[in-house]
mmCIF file of C-alpha atoms and ligand atoms in Angstrom:
data_model
loop_
_atom_site.group_PDB
_atom_site.id
_atom_site.type_symbol
_atom_site.label_atom_id
_atom_site.label_comp_id
_atom_site.label_asym_id
_atom_site.label_seq_id
_atom_site.Cartn_x
_atom_site.Cartn_y
_atom_site.Cartn_z
ATOM 1 C CA MET Q 76 11.720 -45.769 82.524
ATOM 2 C CA GLY Q 77 11.327 -42.294 81.046
ATOM 3 C CA ILE Q 78 13.101 -39.038 81.734
ATOM 4 C CA LEU Q 79 10.443 -37.821 84.187
ATOM 5 C CA ASP Q 80 11.348 -40.833 86.361
ATOM 6 C CA ILE Q 81 14.848 -39.366 86.617
ATOM 7 C CA VAL Q 82 14.371 -35.570 86.666
ATOM 8 C CA PRO Q 83 11.420 -33.220 87.328
ATOM 9 C CA ALA Q 84 9.570 -31.007 84.831
ATOM 10 C CA GLY Q 85 10.755 -27.403 84.560
ATOM 11 C CA VAL Q 86 14.226 -25.917 84.169
ATOM 12 C CA LEU Q 87 16.926 -28.405 85.138
ATOM 13 C CA THR Q 88 20.236 -27.586 86.788
ATOM 14 C CA GLY Q 89 23.267 -29.357 88.219
ATOM 15 C CA ASP Q 90 23.528 -33.121 87.833
ATOM 16 C CA ASN Q 91 19.978 -33.297 86.454
ATOM 17 C CA VAL Q 92 21.283 -31.854 83.194
ATOM 18 C CA ARG Q 93 23.898 -34.587 82.968
ATOM 19 C CA LYS Q 94 21.308 -37.239 83.817
ATOM 20 C CA VAL Q 95 19.246 -36.177 80.799
ATOM 21 C CA PHE Q 96 22.297 -36.195 78.510
ATOM 22 C CA ASP Q 97 23.354 -39.604 79.896
ATOM 23 C CA TYR Q 98 19.869 -40.929 79.201
ATOM 24 C CA ALA Q 99 20.033 -39.555 75.664
ATOM 25 C CA LYS Q 100 23.467 -41.059 75.076
ATOM 26 C CA GLU Q 101 22.370 -44.423 76.430
ATOM 27 C CA HIS Q 102 19.211 -44.482 74.296
ATOM 28 C CA GLN Q 103 20.977 -43.050 71.228
ATOM 29 C CA PHE Q 104 19.071 -39.865 70.668
ATOM 30 C CA ALA Q 105 19.847 -36.145 70.905
ATOM 31 C CA ILE Q 106 17.850 -33.167 72.100
ATOM 32 C CA PRO Q 107 17.395 -30.182 69.817
ATOM 33 C CA ALA Q 108 18.318 -26.768 71.185
ATOM 34 C CA ILE Q 109 15.993 -24.187 69.709
ATOM 35 C CA ASN Q 110 16.915 -20.501 69.664
ATOM 36 C CA VAL Q 111 14.111 -18.280 70.922
ATOM 37 C CA THR Q 112 13.702 -14.508 70.727
ATOM 38 C CA SER Q 113 10.407 -13.887 72.516
ATOM 39 C CA THR Q 114 7.838 -15.421 74.837
ATOM 40 C CA SER Q 115 5.878 -16.354 71.703
ATOM 41 C CA THR Q 116 8.692 -18.485 70.253
ATOM 42 C CA ALA Q 117 9.626 -19.906 73.666
ATOM 43 C CA ASN Q 118 6.040 -20.965 74.320
ATOM 44 C CA ALA Q 119 5.805 -22.619 70.901
ATOM 45 C CA VAL Q 120 8.923 -24.669 71.652
ATOM 46 C CA LEU Q 121 7.458 -25.771 74.992
ATOM 47 C CA GLU Q 122 4.165 -26.620 73.293
ATOM 48 C CA ALA Q 123 5.955 -28.870 70.794
ATOM 49 C CA ALA Q 124 7.930 -30.635 73.537
ATOM 50 C CA ARG Q 125 4.750 -31.189 75.532
ATOM 51 C CA ASP Q 126 2.872 -32.583 72.516
ATOM 52 C CA ILE Q 127 5.512 -35.172 71.695
ATOM 53 C CA LYS Q 128 6.385 -35.864 75.340
ATOM 54 C CA SER Q 129 10.071 -35.073 75.240
ATOM 55 C CA PRO Q 130 12.661 -32.930 76.973
ATOM 56 C CA ILE Q 131 13.819 -29.814 75.156
ATOM 57 C CA ILE Q 132 16.648 -27.286 75.161
ATOM 58 C CA ILE Q 133 15.733 -23.610 74.864
ATOM 59 C CA GLN Q 134 18.547 -21.222 74.118
ATOM 60 C CA VAL Q 135 19.093 -17.516 73.627
ATOM 61 C CA SER Q 136 21.863 -15.993 71.577
ATOM 62 C CA GLN Q 137 23.411 -12.639 72.487
ATOM 63 C CA GLY Q 138 21.335 -10.920 69.800
ATOM 64 C CA GLY Q 139 18.244 -12.971 70.630
ATOM 65 C CA SER Q 140 18.599 -11.949 74.265
ATOM 66 C CA ALA Q 141 18.733 -8.269 73.332
ATOM 67 C CA TYR Q 142 15.635 -8.772 71.205
ATOM 68 C CA PHE Q 143 13.906 -10.498 74.114
ATOM 69 C CA ALA Q 144 14.355 -7.333 76.191
ATOM 70 C CA GLY Q 145 13.408 -5.086 73.264
ATOM 71 C CA LYS Q 146 15.298 -3.616 70.333
ATOM 72 C CA GLY Q 147 14.643 -0.133 71.717
ATOM 73 C CA LEU Q 148 17.064 -0.645 74.600
ATOM 74 C CA PRO Q 149 20.716 0.406 74.240
ATOM 75 C CA ASN Q 150 23.112 -2.552 74.188
ATOM 76 C CA ASP Q 151 26.541 -0.906 74.016
ATOM 77 C CA LYS Q 152 27.610 -2.596 77.253
ATOM 78 C CA GLN Q 153 25.533 -5.748 76.652
ATOM 79 C CA GLN Q 154 22.963 -4.417 79.091
ATOM 80 C CA ALA Q 155 19.998 -5.387 76.893
ATOM 81 C CA SER Q 156 21.472 -8.815 76.189
ATOM 82 C CA ILE Q 157 21.971 -9.390 79.908
ATOM 83 C CA VAL Q 158 18.500 -8.340 81.000
ATOM 84 C CA GLY Q 159 16.887 -10.066 78.005
ATOM 85 C CA ALA Q 160 18.586 -13.390 78.721
ATOM 86 C CA ILE Q 161 17.579 -13.143 82.376
ATOM 87 C CA SER Q 162 14.021 -12.314 81.363
ATOM 88 C CA ALA Q 163 13.914 -15.331 79.023
ATOM 89 C CA ALA Q 164 15.229 -17.619 81.744
ATOM 90 C CA HIS Q 165 12.650 -16.395 84.263
ATOM 91 C CA HIS Q 166 9.847 -16.773 81.725
ATOM 92 C CA VAL Q 167 10.877 -20.306 80.810
ATOM 93 C CA ARG Q 168 11.276 -21.187 84.494
ATOM 94 C CA LEU Q 169 7.736 -19.998 85.225
ATOM 95 C CA VAL Q 170 5.878 -21.546 82.327
ATOM 96 C CA SER Q 171 7.823 -24.773 81.648
ATOM 97 C CA LYS Q 172 6.377 -26.441 84.739
ATOM 98 C CA ALA Q 173 2.884 -25.744 83.404
ATOM 99 C CA TYR Q 174 3.840 -27.533 80.166
ATOM 100 C CA GLY Q 175 5.170 -30.461 82.211
ATOM 101 C CA VAL Q 176 8.437 -30.903 80.318
ATOM 102 C CA PRO Q 177 12.034 -30.897 81.528
ATOM 103 C CA VAL Q 178 13.914 -27.986 79.971
ATOM 104 C CA ILE Q 179 17.566 -27.134 79.684
ATOM 105 C CA MET Q 180 17.765 -23.330 79.632
ATOM 106 C CA HIS Q 181 20.916 -22.400 77.806
ATOM 107 C CA SER Q 182 22.746 -19.364 76.393
ATOM 108 C CA ASP Q 183 24.348 -19.747 72.951
ATOM 109 C CA HIS Q 184 27.746 -18.665 71.508
ATOM 110 C CA CYS Q 185 29.656 -16.127 73.582
ATOM 111 C CA ALA Q 186 32.835 -14.919 71.916
ATOM 112 C CA GLU Q 187 35.641 -13.064 73.698
ATOM 113 C CA LYS Q 188 34.246 -9.626 72.875
ATOM 114 C CA LEU Q 189 30.844 -10.591 74.314
ATOM 115 C CA LEU Q 190 32.164 -11.742 77.699
ATOM 116 C CA PRO Q 191 30.434 -8.827 79.528
ATOM 117 C CA TRP Q 192 27.172 -10.529 78.486
ATOM 118 C CA PHE Q 193 28.393 -13.805 79.971
ATOM 119 C CA ASP Q 194 29.509 -12.034 83.172
ATOM 120 C CA GLY Q 195 26.079 -10.461 83.566
ATOM 121 C CA MET Q 196 24.277 -13.796 83.212
ATOM 122 C CA LEU Q 197 26.696 -15.476 85.595
ATOM 123 C CA GLU Q 198 26.110 -12.801 88.217
ATOM 124 C CA ALA Q 199 22.366 -13.440 87.891
ATOM 125 C CA ASP Q 200 23.031 -17.170 88.330
ATOM 126 C CA GLU Q 201 25.045 -16.545 91.476
ATOM 127 C CA ALA Q 202 22.384 -14.257 92.924
ATOM 128 C CA TYR Q 203 19.683 -16.831 92.129
ATOM 129 C CA PHE Q 204 21.814 -19.549 93.685
ATOM 130 C CA LYS Q 205 22.033 -17.616 96.954
ATOM 131 C CA GLU Q 206 18.265 -17.672 97.224
ATOM 132 C CA HIS Q 207 17.360 -20.991 95.629
ATOM 133 C CA GLN Q 208 20.483 -23.183 95.878
ATOM 134 C CA GLU Q 209 20.554 -23.555 92.098
ATOM 135 C CA PRO Q 210 21.487 -21.237 89.203
ATOM 136 C CA LEU Q 211 18.944 -19.326 87.112
ATOM 137 C CA PHE Q 212 20.061 -20.981 83.857
ATOM 138 C CA SER Q 213 20.938 -24.617 83.264
ATOM 139 C CA SER Q 214 23.879 -24.030 81.040
ATOM 140 C CA HIS Q 215 25.978 -21.480 79.150
ATOM 141 C CA MET Q 216 28.180 -21.654 76.095
ATOM 142 C CA LEU Q 217 31.615 -20.056 75.845
ATOM 143 C CA ASP Q 218 32.925 -19.816 72.299
ATOM 144 C CA LEU Q 219 36.579 -18.799 72.262
ATOM 145 C CA SER Q 220 37.171 -20.909 69.166
ATOM 146 C CA GLU Q 221 38.585 -17.935 67.271
ATOM 147 C CA GLU Q 222 41.313 -17.497 69.903
ATOM 148 C CA SER Q 223 44.383 -19.712 70.403
ATOM 149 C CA LYS Q 224 43.700 -23.143 71.908
ATOM 150 C CA GLU Q 225 45.592 -22.202 75.077
ATOM 151 C CA HIS Q 226 43.608 -19.013 75.590
ATOM 152 C CA ASN Q 227 40.358 -20.808 74.765
ATOM 153 C CA ILE Q 228 40.954 -23.548 77.334
ATOM 154 C CA ALA Q 229 42.302 -21.174 80.009
ATOM 155 C CA THR Q 230 39.220 -18.952 79.691
ATOM 156 C CA CYS Q 231 36.881 -21.951 79.921
ATOM 157 C CA VAL Q 232 38.753 -23.208 83.002
ATOM 158 C CA LYS Q 233 38.493 -19.794 84.666
ATOM 159 C CA TYR Q 234 34.732 -19.611 84.146
ATOM 160 C CA PHE Q 235 34.014 -23.279 84.792
ATOM 161 C CA LYS Q 236 35.592 -22.934 88.241
ATOM 162 C CA ARG Q 237 32.869 -20.398 89.038
ATOM 163 C CA MET Q 238 30.101 -22.320 87.268
ATOM 164 C CA ALA Q 239 30.600 -25.879 88.502
ATOM 165 C CA PRO Q 240 30.080 -25.148 92.236
ATOM 166 C CA ILE Q 241 26.648 -23.585 91.597
ATOM 167 C CA GLY Q 242 25.463 -26.348 89.260
ATOM 168 C CA LEU Q 243 25.918 -24.775 85.829
ATOM 169 C CA TRP Q 244 26.750 -26.813 82.740
ATOM 170 C CA LEU Q 245 29.395 -25.413 80.380
ATOM 171 C CA GLU Q 246 29.377 -25.884 76.620
ATOM 172 C CA MET Q 247 32.578 -24.860 74.879
ATOM 173 C CA GLU Q 248 33.652 -24.770 71.250
ATOM 174 C CA ILE Q 249 36.941 -25.851 69.777
ATOM 175 C CA GLY Q 250 37.460 -25.671 66.049
ATOM 176 C CA ILE Q 251 35.317 -23.231 64.150
ATOM 177 C CA THR Q 252 31.745 -23.441 62.903
ATOM 178 C CA GLY Q 253 31.743 -21.863 59.468
ATOM 179 C CA GLY Q 254 29.170 -19.573 57.942
ATOM 180 C CA GLU Q 255 27.498 -16.573 59.473
ATOM 181 C CA GLU Q 256 25.123 -16.351 62.415
ATOM 182 C CA ASP Q 257 23.960 -13.509 64.562
ATOM 183 C CA GLY Q 258 26.639 -11.119 63.339
ATOM 184 C CA VAL Q 259 29.554 -13.557 63.758
ATOM 185 C CA ASP Q 260 30.948 -14.092 60.279
ATOM 186 C CA ASN Q 261 33.186 -17.136 59.781
ATOM 187 C CA THR Q 262 32.575 -17.495 56.068
ATOM 188 C CA GLY Q 263 36.227 -16.729 55.277
ATOM 189 C CA VAL Q 264 38.069 -19.022 57.737
ATOM 190 C CA ASP Q 265 40.611 -21.585 56.628
ATOM 191 C CA ASN Q 266 39.055 -25.003 55.903
ATOM 192 C CA ALA Q 267 41.413 -26.895 58.254
ATOM 193 C CA ALA Q 268 40.024 -24.925 61.224
ATOM 194 C CA LEU Q 269 36.598 -26.361 60.430
ATOM 195 C CA TYR Q 270 37.709 -29.841 61.579
ATOM 196 C CA THR Q 271 38.802 -30.210 65.214
ATOM 197 C CA GLN Q 272 41.649 -32.629 65.966
ATOM 198 C CA PRO Q 273 41.287 -35.420 68.618
ATOM 199 C CA GLN Q 274 44.258 -34.118 70.618
ATOM 200 C CA ASP Q 275 42.544 -30.723 70.981
ATOM 201 C CA VAL Q 276 39.364 -32.354 72.240
ATOM 202 C CA TYR Q 277 41.368 -34.400 74.722
ATOM 203 C CA ASP Q 278 43.167 -31.279 75.997
ATOM 204 C CA VAL Q 279 39.811 -29.644 76.652
ATOM 205 C CA HIS Q 280 38.486 -32.736 78.367
ATOM 206 C CA ALA Q 281 41.561 -33.064 80.583
ATOM 207 C CA ALA Q 282 41.407 -29.424 81.707
ATOM 208 C CA LEU Q 283 37.653 -29.296 82.389
ATOM 209 C CA SER Q 284 37.146 -32.766 83.897
ATOM 210 C CA ALA Q 285 39.614 -31.778 86.623
ATOM 211 C CA ILE Q 286 36.977 -29.250 87.752
ATOM 212 C CA GLY Q 287 33.730 -31.170 87.221
ATOM 213 C CA PRO Q 288 31.883 -33.565 84.902
ATOM 214 C CA ASN Q 289 29.175 -31.198 83.661
ATOM 215 C CA PHE Q 290 30.472 -29.884 80.354
ATOM 216 C CA SER Q 291 30.081 -30.522 76.659
ATOM 217 C CA ILE Q 292 32.204 -29.841 73.619
ATOM 218 C CA ALA Q 293 31.160 -28.400 70.294
ATOM 219 C CA ALA Q 294 33.906 -29.879 68.153
ATOM 220 C CA ALA Q 295 33.874 -28.773 64.550
ATOM 221 C CA PHE Q 296 33.380 -31.447 61.896
ATOM 222 C CA GLY Q 297 32.741 -29.241 58.895
ATOM 223 C CA ASN Q 298 29.696 -27.525 60.400
ATOM 224 C CA VAL Q 299 28.381 -24.360 58.851
ATOM 225 C CA HIS Q 300 25.760 -22.038 60.330
ATOM 226 C CA GLY Q 301 22.830 -21.226 58.089
ATOM 227 C CA VAL Q 302 21.557 -22.909 54.935
ATOM 228 C CA TYR Q 303 23.631 -22.644 51.796
ATOM 229 C CA LYS Q 304 23.959 -24.376 48.492
ATOM 230 C CA PRO Q 305 26.364 -27.316 48.838
ATOM 231 C CA GLY Q 306 29.927 -25.999 48.897
ATOM 232 C CA ASN Q 307 33.362 -27.477 49.456
ATOM 233 C CA VAL Q 308 33.047 -27.837 53.230
ATOM 234 C CA LYS Q 309 31.771 -31.341 53.851
ATOM 235 C CA LEU Q 310 30.128 -32.409 57.098
ATOM 236 C CA GLN Q 311 32.038 -35.361 58.547
ATOM 237 C CA PRO Q 312 30.239 -36.576 61.680
ATOM 238 C CA GLU Q 313 32.285 -39.789 61.560
ATOM 239 C CA LEU Q 314 35.208 -37.678 62.861
ATOM 240 C CA LEU Q 315 33.403 -37.482 66.196
ATOM 241 C CA GLN Q 316 33.975 -41.196 66.711
ATOM 242 C CA LYS Q 317 37.718 -40.545 66.487
ATOM 243 C CA HIS Q 318 37.431 -38.032 69.340
ATOM 244 C CA GLN Q 319 35.558 -40.510 71.528
ATOM 245 C CA LEU Q 320 38.037 -43.308 70.793
ATOM 246 C CA TYR Q 321 41.057 -41.070 71.378
ATOM 247 C CA VAL Q 322 39.777 -39.844 74.744
ATOM 248 C CA GLU Q 323 38.752 -43.398 75.717
ATOM 249 C CA GLU Q 324 42.273 -44.543 74.976
ATOM 250 C CA GLN Q 325 43.881 -41.760 77.029
ATOM 251 C CA LEU Q 326 41.548 -42.382 79.968
ATOM 252 C CA LYS Q 327 41.611 -46.205 79.592
ATOM 253 C CA VAL Q 328 37.808 -46.323 79.543
ATOM 254 C CA LYS Q 329 37.091 -48.365 76.424
ATOM 255 C CA GLY Q 330 33.579 -48.222 74.924
ATOM 256 C CA THR Q 331 32.216 -45.532 77.263
ATOM 257 C CA LYS Q 332 31.925 -42.530 74.892
ATOM 258 C CA PRO Q 333 33.135 -40.137 77.601
ATOM 259 C CA LEU Q 334 32.451 -36.955 75.605
ATOM 260 C CA TYR Q 335 29.173 -35.039 75.490
ATOM 261 C CA LEU Q 336 29.226 -33.547 72.009
ATOM 262 C CA VAL Q 337 27.215 -30.715 70.503
ATOM 263 C CA PHE Q 338 26.210 -30.355 66.858
ATOM 264 C CA HIS Q 339 26.240 -26.734 65.617
ATOM 265 C CA GLY Q 340 25.276 -25.613 62.145
ATOM 266 C CA GLY Q 341 23.014 -28.606 61.585
ATOM 267 C CA SER Q 342 20.442 -26.885 59.378
ATOM 268 C CA GLY Q 343 20.126 -28.685 56.074
ATOM 269 C CA SER Q 344 21.953 -31.852 57.249
ATOM 270 C CA SER Q 345 20.818 -35.231 55.979
ATOM 271 C CA LYS Q 346 19.144 -37.779 58.250
ATOM 272 C CA GLU Q 347 22.155 -40.044 57.750
ATOM 273 C CA GLU Q 348 24.598 -37.351 58.927
ATOM 274 C CA ILE Q 349 22.447 -36.697 61.992
ATOM 275 C CA LYS Q 350 22.262 -40.416 62.750
ATOM 276 C CA THR Q 351 26.044 -40.781 62.574
ATOM 277 C CA ALA Q 352 26.519 -37.751 64.835
ATOM 278 C CA VAL Q 353 24.122 -39.136 67.451
ATOM 279 C CA GLU Q 354 25.755 -42.585 67.340
ATOM 280 C CA ASN Q 355 29.039 -40.850 68.102
ATOM 281 C CA GLY Q 356 27.839 -39.101 71.243
ATOM 282 C CA VAL Q 357 26.119 -35.932 70.068
ATOM 283 C CA VAL Q 358 23.505 -35.184 72.742
ATOM 284 C CA LYS Q 359 22.516 -31.668 71.672
ATOM 285 C CA MET Q 360 21.897 -30.291 68.212
ATOM 286 C CA ASN Q 361 21.314 -26.604 67.617
ATOM 287 C CA VAL Q 362 18.408 -25.591 65.414
ATOM 288 C CA ASP Q 363 17.927 -21.941 64.552
ATOM 289 C CA THR Q 364 17.810 -21.189 60.836
ATOM 290 C CA ASP Q 365 15.094 -23.756 60.070
ATOM 291 C CA THR Q 366 12.881 -22.708 62.968
ATOM 292 C CA GLN Q 367 13.292 -19.023 62.078
ATOM 293 C CA PHE Q 368 11.912 -19.827 58.653
ATOM 294 C CA ALA Q 369 9.132 -21.971 60.118
ATOM 295 C CA TYR Q 370 7.958 -19.103 62.341
ATOM 296 C CA LEU Q 371 7.639 -16.894 59.287
ATOM 297 C CA VAL Q 372 5.761 -19.438 57.157
ATOM 298 C CA GLY Q 373 2.545 -19.437 59.186
ATOM 299 C CA ILE Q 374 2.431 -15.649 59.430
ATOM 300 C CA ARG Q 375 3.366 -15.171 55.777
ATOM 301 C CA ASP Q 376 0.702 -17.578 54.543
ATOM 302 C CA PHE Q 377 -1.932 -16.015 56.777
ATOM 303 C CA VAL Q 378 -1.160 -12.512 55.523
ATOM 304 C CA PHE Q 379 -1.167 -13.621 51.874
ATOM 305 C CA LYS Q 380 -4.413 -15.566 52.291
ATOM 306 C CA LYS Q 381 -6.248 -12.899 54.311
ATOM 307 C CA LYS Q 382 -4.772 -9.865 52.582
ATOM 308 C CA ASP Q 383 -8.174 -8.331 51.833
ATOM 309 C CA TYR Q 384 -9.130 -8.578 55.513
ATOM 310 C CA LEU Q 385 -5.968 -6.814 56.684
ATOM 311 C CA LEU Q 386 -5.957 -3.572 54.715
ATOM 312 C CA THR Q 387 -8.324 -1.589 56.924
ATOM 313 C CA GLN Q 388 -9.816 -1.995 60.372
ATOM 314 C CA VAL Q 389 -13.329 -2.072 58.924
ATOM 315 C CA GLY Q 390 -14.431 -3.324 55.512
ATOM 316 C CA ASN Q 391 -13.541 -6.533 53.675
ATOM 317 C CA PRO Q 392 -14.881 -8.691 50.776
ATOM 318 C CA ASP Q 393 -17.818 -9.742 53.009
ATOM 319 C CA GLY Q 394 -19.072 -6.165 53.355
ATOM 320 C CA ALA Q 395 -18.007 -2.513 53.654
ATOM 321 C CA ASP Q 396 -19.059 -2.405 57.318
ATOM 322 C CA LYS Q 397 -17.524 -5.729 58.384
ATOM 323 C CA PRO Q 398 -14.889 -5.382 61.158
ATOM 324 C CA ASN Q 399 -11.471 -7.037 60.673
ATOM 325 C CA LYS Q 400 -10.469 -7.269 64.316
ATOM 326 C CA LYS Q 401 -10.463 -11.044 64.365
ATOM 327 C CA PHE Q 402 -7.866 -10.992 61.553
ATOM 328 C CA TYR Q 403 -5.473 -8.295 62.787
ATOM 329 C CA ASP Q 404 -5.491 -9.258 66.455
ATOM 330 C CA PRO Q 405 -1.869 -10.433 67.036
ATOM 331 C CA ARG Q 406 -3.218 -13.479 68.844
ATOM 332 C CA VAL Q 407 -4.544 -14.592 65.454
ATOM 333 C CA TRP Q 408 -1.674 -13.936 63.051
ATOM 334 C CA VAL Q 409 1.253 -14.445 65.445
ATOM 335 C CA ARG Q 410 -0.429 -17.681 66.498
ATOM 336 C CA GLU Q 411 -0.196 -18.898 62.898
ATOM 337 C CA GLY Q 412 3.601 -18.525 63.099
ATOM 338 C CA GLU Q 413 3.624 -20.350 66.417
ATOM 339 C CA LYS Q 414 1.709 -23.246 64.867
ATOM 340 C CA THR Q 415 4.212 -23.724 62.028
ATOM 341 C CA LEU Q 416 7.085 -23.312 64.493
ATOM 342 C CA VAL Q 417 5.571 -25.988 66.751
ATOM 343 C CA GLU Q 418 5.451 -28.390 63.805
ATOM 344 C CA ARG Q 419 9.064 -27.642 62.822
ATOM 345 C CA VAL Q 420 10.290 -28.203 66.388
ATOM 346 C CA LYS Q 421 8.467 -31.539 66.423
ATOM 347 C CA GLU Q 422 10.191 -32.444 63.156
ATOM 348 C CA ALA Q 423 13.604 -31.565 64.637
ATOM 349 C CA CYS Q 424 12.803 -33.763 67.634
ATOM 350 C CA LYS Q 425 11.759 -36.649 65.363
ATOM 351 C CA ASP Q 426 14.952 -36.351 63.301
ATOM 352 C CA LEU Q 427 16.970 -36.730 66.515
ATOM 353 C CA GLY Q 428 14.870 -39.518 68.038
ATOM 354 C CA ASN Q 429 13.633 -37.184 70.768
ATOM 355 C CA VAL Q 430 10.008 -38.354 70.833
ATOM 356 C CA GLY Q 431 8.070 -40.064 73.639
ATOM 357 C CA ARG Q 432 10.993 -39.860 76.031
ATOM 358 C CA LEU Q 433 9.137 -38.661 79.134
HETATM 359 ZN ZN1 LIG L 568 26.349 -22.476 66.742
#
């Protein structure tokens, strides 16, 4: 039995999201969540998922959302990030059915100061729910990990009470992902904050499970955003097992791995680290840095290789009157970036065991 026997193709909401994560947990694989910034990158992700017959998670960051709407729009009140995220969700909703793959449409890190962005997306979800009995997105992330634990959990509870009734999944973060991504700089935080404690995870689980079952936790186990030379922060995915065991013990549900865990800052991790994370209940792994680079590679190589065909509209090494339109048409050179992105998404899926799952 594959995933399409359990859920339909297209953007999933409500319990269908949990069904996919349960299936992944049961079959010991995880689904990569790829950050997109445009219809071009979103389509490439869908193409990869279709080719290898697997579900996929598409996500937009706050900055990626603004880019989706256009860098020319003002964003002082998150207005571009709101409309861009909504635009991305509508686009993915429309085209994902044509690709025939189940998609979890997610929004990435939202820190305290970005909550107006979250509010705007949530209002769009509620409006969509009124018409269609499901939210526009599948899932949103709240990241109050820089705040106190109490404030973090209270904020998640407040929002989850609004999200759960309309079928939205909540991802939250406790403990801090190091490094720098999308303008959030955690390169200077204390090392201890980079490893979440089991009691903290249990406190989150207790507070959110009282509202609904559809939530996941990004617990920090030495994760760092971006790709760096090896430093003194060591990834310890074996810590995730401690969280599962601790929560199992509190709930008296031995051997059930009750937590849905999320792996942030996975770029550059070894296959062994990924395997350990998945064995310990990681169902979603974020991939951004590596796919950003992959999108560039195809375009970069094309421009280098065809340089002499790209300098003028007419005239190239084949003749002074030869037109260059078939080289500078964006459908040609942007497509080259899409092709290398497609391959990198497939690789991320393979690393996580997310192949042939439909
Ligand atoms: Zn992250």
